[in-house]
Amino acid sequence: MKAWLPGAERLRRLLPEPVARLAVDAVLRLGRTKTGTLASVALLVAAVAGFIKTAEEMLKGHTQALDRAILLALREHADLSDPVGPPWVEEMARDFTALGGVAVLTLITLSAAGFLALRRQPRAMWFVLLSVAGGQLLSTLLKHGFNRPRPELVPHETVVYSASFPSGHSAMAAITYLTLGLLLARFQPDRQVKVYLLALAVFVTIAVGVSRVYLGVHWPTDVLAGWTLGAAWAIGCRIVALRFQKTGEIESTPAETTQDRETP
């Protein structure tokens, strides 16, 4: 468990934004506690380590060749303004990328909050709202901290207006869909339904990230960083939620059992 902490310490020193450093400190404190199961903590550690490694390699310039190769591979060699594949693939990519946009994610999050409110679970509702909002804030601060320019290697197929690293769409898709997938899975006693909900959340998260690279608005490593950041945040929030449920600070779901409380 302690082996990953030096990497997180390096990331904390590397980030220029004080608030972003505080976020890493929170992860460090969480890693030193016994909150959650070994499996969920291991996943959290893996996601944090993945983000740290991706950020370090990007800052050193070691990812530039791979980033360029993947971006160019998704374009017609005769015309870099034309993504590979028929027009309907490009249109589908725009549809997928919209699933990671602020408007769609806000609508989905508020819908989930309304669901919890109707079930008379106000504390769980506020926890979900704060989890998603906190993830958005962290993603924005990291963008400002790293301030990586958008790729200009190929024309953009959609409008962009912020820095590149990490991918905000990828991070927020992971944060929102994984968090809500885990939440909805808690209401299902059937294990197959739980697996289906989580698999669907993972699929949508991956589709959003891939669409960002396909449309030429992100380097592949931006998306990888967004995925790992979002996964780490979602898993961390889930660990905290489980602890709060055990202490009664957050309402438990009807489908929970003693064994359920130990499994994210």
Tab-separated table of C-alpha atoms in Angstrom, residues 24-245:
chain	number	residue	atom	x	y	z
A	24	VAL	CA	-3.661	14.953	-3.845
A	25	ASP	CA	-3.156	15.334	-0.088
A	26	ALA	CA	-6.709	14.072	0.403
A	27	VAL	CA	-5.903	10.975	-1.642
A	28	LEU	CA	-2.747	10.431	0.406
A	29	ARG	CA	-4.688	10.575	3.654
A	30	LEU	CA	-7.285	8.179	2.275
A	31	GLY	CA	-4.590	5.724	1.264
A	32	ARG	CA	-3.250	5.626	4.817
A	33	THR	CA	-6.611	4.678	6.321
A	34	LYS	CA	-8.450	1.368	6.461
A	35	THR	CA	-11.533	2.746	4.747
A	36	GLY	CA	-13.186	0.440	2.228
A	37	THR	CA	-12.167	-2.974	1.011
A	38	LEU	CA	-8.729	-3.996	-0.173
A	39	ALA	CA	-10.043	-4.358	-3.726
A	40	SER	CA	-11.489	-0.846	-3.909
A	41	VAL	CA	-8.373	0.699	-2.377
A	42	ALA	CA	-6.219	-1.283	-4.824
A	43	LEU	CA	-8.267	0.100	-7.724
A	44	LEU	CA	-7.912	3.608	-6.319
A	45	VAL	CA	-4.148	3.168	-6.013
A	46	ALA	CA	-3.911	1.859	-9.583
A	47	ALA	CA	-5.919	4.790	-10.962
A	48	VAL	CA	-3.890	7.404	-9.065
A	49	ALA	CA	-0.638	5.741	-10.116
A	50	GLY	CA	-1.841	5.686	-13.722
A	51	PHE	CA	-2.586	9.406	-13.662
A	52	ILE	CA	0.756	10.213	-12.040
A	53	LYS	CA	2.694	8.158	-14.573
A	54	THR	CA	0.811	9.642	-17.524
A	55	ALA	CA	1.374	13.195	-16.250
A	56	GLU	CA	5.086	12.614	-15.651
A	57	GLU	CA	5.639	11.068	-19.090
A	58	MET	CA	3.680	13.859	-20.780
A	59	LEU	CA	5.670	16.592	-19.030
A	60	LYS	CA	8.935	14.930	-20.029
A	61	GLY	CA	7.797	14.805	-23.664
A	62	HIS	CA	8.009	11.019	-23.797
A	63	THR	CA	4.440	10.644	-25.082
A	64	GLN	CA	4.697	13.016	-28.033
A	65	ALA	CA	5.589	10.417	-30.667
A	66	LEU	CA	2.816	8.028	-29.630
A	67	ASP	CA	0.288	10.864	-29.365
A	68	ARG	CA	1.083	12.044	-32.882
A	69	ALA	CA	1.035	8.539	-34.348
A	70	ILE	CA	-2.404	7.713	-32.941
A	71	LEU	CA	-3.897	11.062	-33.927
A	72	LEU	CA	-2.604	10.750	-37.508
A	73	ALA	CA	-3.753	7.130	-37.743
A	74	LEU	CA	-7.323	8.339	-37.263
A	75	ARG	CA	-7.126	10.715	-40.263
A	76	GLU	CA	-7.100	10.181	-44.004
A	77	HIS	CA	-3.499	10.603	-45.171
A	78	ALA	CA	-4.574	12.526	-48.269
A	79	ASP	CA	-6.678	14.973	-46.244
A	80	LEU	CA	-5.973	15.451	-42.527
A	81	SER	CA	-9.230	17.366	-42.120
A	82	ASP	CA	-11.122	14.140	-42.840
A	83	PRO	CA	-11.337	11.503	-40.060
A	84	VAL	CA	-11.107	7.879	-41.191
A	85	GLY	CA	-14.354	6.072	-41.856
A	86	PRO	CA	-17.685	6.991	-43.429
A	87	PRO	CA	-19.500	10.221	-42.490
A	88	TRP	CA	-21.860	8.428	-40.097
A	89	VAL	CA	-18.896	7.418	-37.924
A	90	GLU	CA	-17.906	11.075	-37.526
A	91	GLU	CA	-21.498	11.971	-36.675
A	92	MET	CA	-21.627	9.158	-34.132
A	93	ALA	CA	-18.394	10.430	-32.574
A	94	ARG	CA	-20.010	13.837	-32.075
A	95	ASP	CA	-22.989	12.147	-30.424
A	96	PHE	CA	-20.715	10.200	-28.091
A	97	THR	CA	-18.648	13.265	-27.229
A	98	ALA	CA	-21.852	15.091	-26.250
A	99	LEU	CA	-22.394	12.453	-23.548
A	100	GLY	CA	-19.367	13.946	-21.778
A	101	GLY	CA	-20.502	17.551	-22.150
A	102	VAL	CA	-21.478	19.795	-19.261
A	103	ALA	CA	-25.158	20.052	-20.243
A	104	VAL	CA	-25.721	16.298	-20.566
A	105	LEU	CA	-23.773	15.410	-17.421
A	106	THR	CA	-25.559	18.105	-15.429
A	107	LEU	CA	-28.939	16.793	-16.590
A	108	ILE	CA	-28.006	13.201	-15.691
A	109	THR	CA	-26.614	14.205	-12.295
A	110	LEU	CA	-29.678	16.275	-11.413
A	111	SER	CA	-31.909	13.402	-12.532
A	112	ALA	CA	-30.048	11.037	-10.202
A	113	ALA	CA	-30.306	13.604	-7.408
A	114	GLY	CA	-34.049	13.848	-8.001
A	115	PHE	CA	-34.309	10.064	-7.814
A	116	LEU	CA	-32.583	10.057	-4.426
A	117	ALA	CA	-34.735	12.948	-3.216
A	118	LEU	CA	-37.905	11.035	-4.133
A	119	ARG	CA	-36.575	8.049	-2.198
A	120	ARG	CA	-36.128	10.331	0.823
A	121	GLN	CA	-32.355	10.030	0.833
A	122	PRO	CA	-31.330	13.708	1.058
A	123	ARG	CA	-27.834	13.066	2.406
A	124	ALA	CA	-27.078	10.604	-0.383
A	125	MET	CA	-28.446	13.165	-2.842
A	126	TRP	CA	-26.112	15.873	-1.585
A	127	PHE	CA	-23.195	13.469	-1.553
A	128	VAL	CA	-23.733	12.671	-5.248
A	129	LEU	CA	-24.071	16.358	-6.158
A	130	LEU	CA	-20.937	17.332	-4.238
A	131	SER	CA	-18.988	14.372	-5.624
A	132	VAL	CA	-19.684	15.331	-9.234
A	133	ALA	CA	-19.176	19.062	-8.606
A	134	GLY	CA	-15.918	18.373	-6.770
A	135	GLY	CA	-14.679	16.237	-9.641
A	136	GLN	CA	-15.461	19.009	-12.110
A	137	LEU	CA	-13.563	21.517	-9.970
A	138	LEU	CA	-10.546	19.217	-9.688
A	139	SER	CA	-10.495	18.591	-13.447
A	140	THR	CA	-10.648	22.327	-14.154
A	141	LEU	CA	-7.855	23.118	-11.690
A	142	LEU	CA	-5.636	20.431	-13.184
A	143	LYS	CA	-6.236	21.822	-16.670
A	144	HIS	CA	-5.074	25.240	-15.504
A	145	GLY	CA	-2.146	23.689	-13.656
A	146	PHE	CA	-0.771	21.676	-16.573
A	147	ASN	CA	-1.951	24.155	-19.244
A	148	ARG	CA	-1.135	21.798	-22.131
A	149	PRO	CA	-2.066	23.240	-25.553
A	150	ARG	CA	-4.687	21.500	-27.653
A	151	PRO	CA	-3.365	19.423	-30.574
A	152	GLU	CA	-2.997	21.439	-33.759
A	153	LEU	CA	-1.759	18.467	-35.756
A	154	VAL	CA	-5.185	17.926	-37.331
A	155	PRO	CA	-8.246	20.181	-37.683
A	156	HIS	CA	-10.704	20.075	-34.798
A	157	GLU	CA	-14.108	18.587	-35.588
A	158	THR	CA	-15.825	20.297	-32.648
A	159	VAL	CA	-15.477	23.523	-30.648
A	160	VAL	CA	-12.925	23.648	-27.796
A	161	TYR	CA	-12.180	26.459	-25.349
A	162	SER	CA	-9.946	25.133	-22.560
A	163	ALA	CA	-6.548	23.523	-22.027
A	164	SER	CA	-5.924	19.952	-23.117
A	165	PHE	CA	-4.591	17.930	-20.158
A	166	PRO	CA	-6.402	16.106	-18.697
A	167	SER	CA	-9.420	15.658	-20.956
A	168	GLY	CA	-12.353	17.206	-19.124
A	169	HIS	CA	-14.930	15.208	-21.095
A	170	SER	CA	-13.135	11.939	-20.297
A	171	ALA	CA	-12.631	12.795	-16.627
A	172	MET	CA	-16.188	13.981	-16.066
A	173	ALA	CA	-17.653	11.040	-17.983
A	174	ALA	CA	-15.702	8.677	-15.734
A	175	ILE	CA	-16.657	10.593	-12.588
A	176	THR	CA	-20.345	10.901	-13.436
A	177	TYR	CA	-21.125	7.593	-15.136
A	178	LEU	CA	-18.997	5.443	-12.823
A	179	THR	CA	-20.359	7.180	-9.715
A	180	LEU	CA	-23.961	6.823	-10.869
A	181	GLY	CA	-23.355	3.281	-12.126
A	182	LEU	CA	-22.063	2.292	-8.702
A	183	LEU	CA	-24.990	4.078	-7.073
A	184	LEU	CA	-27.639	2.378	-9.211
A	185	ALA	CA	-25.952	-0.995	-8.754
A	186	ARG	CA	-26.518	-0.671	-5.005
A	187	PHE	CA	-30.275	-0.749	-5.603
A	188	GLN	CA	-30.085	-4.061	-7.472
A	189	PRO	CA	-30.028	-7.381	-5.586
A	190	ASP	CA	-29.289	-9.280	-8.825
A	191	ARG	CA	-25.536	-9.551	-9.401
A	192	GLN	CA	-25.963	-9.758	-13.192
A	193	VAL	CA	-27.846	-6.468	-13.200
A	194	LYS	CA	-25.079	-4.886	-11.114
A	195	VAL	CA	-22.448	-6.077	-13.596
A	196	TYR	CA	-24.532	-4.810	-16.517
A	197	LEU	CA	-24.911	-1.329	-15.015
A	198	LEU	CA	-21.199	-1.033	-14.265
A	199	ALA	CA	-20.228	-2.376	-17.704
A	200	LEU	CA	-22.545	0.165	-19.339
A	201	ALA	CA	-20.970	2.984	-17.312
A	202	VAL	CA	-17.487	1.857	-18.368
A	203	PHE	CA	-18.528	1.562	-22.033
A	204	VAL	CA	-19.973	5.084	-22.173
A	205	THR	CA	-16.875	6.465	-20.430
A	206	ILE	CA	-14.580	4.793	-22.967
A	207	ALA	CA	-16.734	5.905	-25.908
A	208	VAL	CA	-16.593	9.543	-24.799
A	209	GLY	CA	-12.802	9.460	-24.482
A	210	VAL	CA	-12.223	7.748	-27.826
A	211	SER	CA	-14.497	10.266	-29.541
A	212	ARG	CA	-12.354	13.146	-28.251
A	213	VAL	CA	-9.262	11.719	-29.931
A	214	TYR	CA	-11.165	10.806	-33.096
A	215	LEU	CA	-12.440	14.384	-33.406
A	216	GLY	CA	-8.877	15.695	-33.034
A	217	VAL	CA	-9.488	17.839	-29.949
A	218	HIS	CA	-7.341	15.831	-27.515
A	219	TRP	CA	-4.082	13.954	-27.476
A	220	PRO	CA	-4.558	10.282	-26.498
A	221	THR	CA	-2.641	10.848	-23.259
A	222	ASP	CA	-5.092	13.633	-22.339
A	223	VAL	CA	-7.875	11.074	-22.501
A	224	LEU	CA	-5.902	8.429	-20.608
A	225	ALA	CA	-5.238	10.964	-17.854
A	226	GLY	CA	-8.919	11.927	-17.802
A	227	TRP	CA	-9.996	8.306	-17.468
A	228	THR	CA	-7.592	7.555	-14.627
A	229	LEU	CA	-8.403	10.818	-12.835
A	230	GLY	CA	-12.139	10.246	-13.146
A	231	ALA	CA	-11.905	6.608	-12.085
A	232	ALA	CA	-9.793	7.525	-9.056
A	233	TRP	CA	-12.269	10.214	-8.014
A	234	ALA	CA	-15.299	7.939	-8.472
A	235	ILE	CA	-13.698	5.066	-6.555
A	236	GLY	CA	-12.520	7.404	-3.803
A	237	CYS	CA	-16.015	8.852	-3.442
A	238	ARG	CA	-17.433	5.349	-3.326
A	239	ILE	CA	-15.067	4.360	-0.516
A	240	VAL	CA	-16.065	7.452	1.458
A	241	ALA	CA	-19.762	6.787	0.799
A	242	LEU	CA	-19.459	3.218	2.090
A	243	ARG	CA	-17.896	4.469	5.292
A	244	PHE	CA	-20.589	7.112	5.719
A	245	GLN	CA	-23.257	4.463	5.172
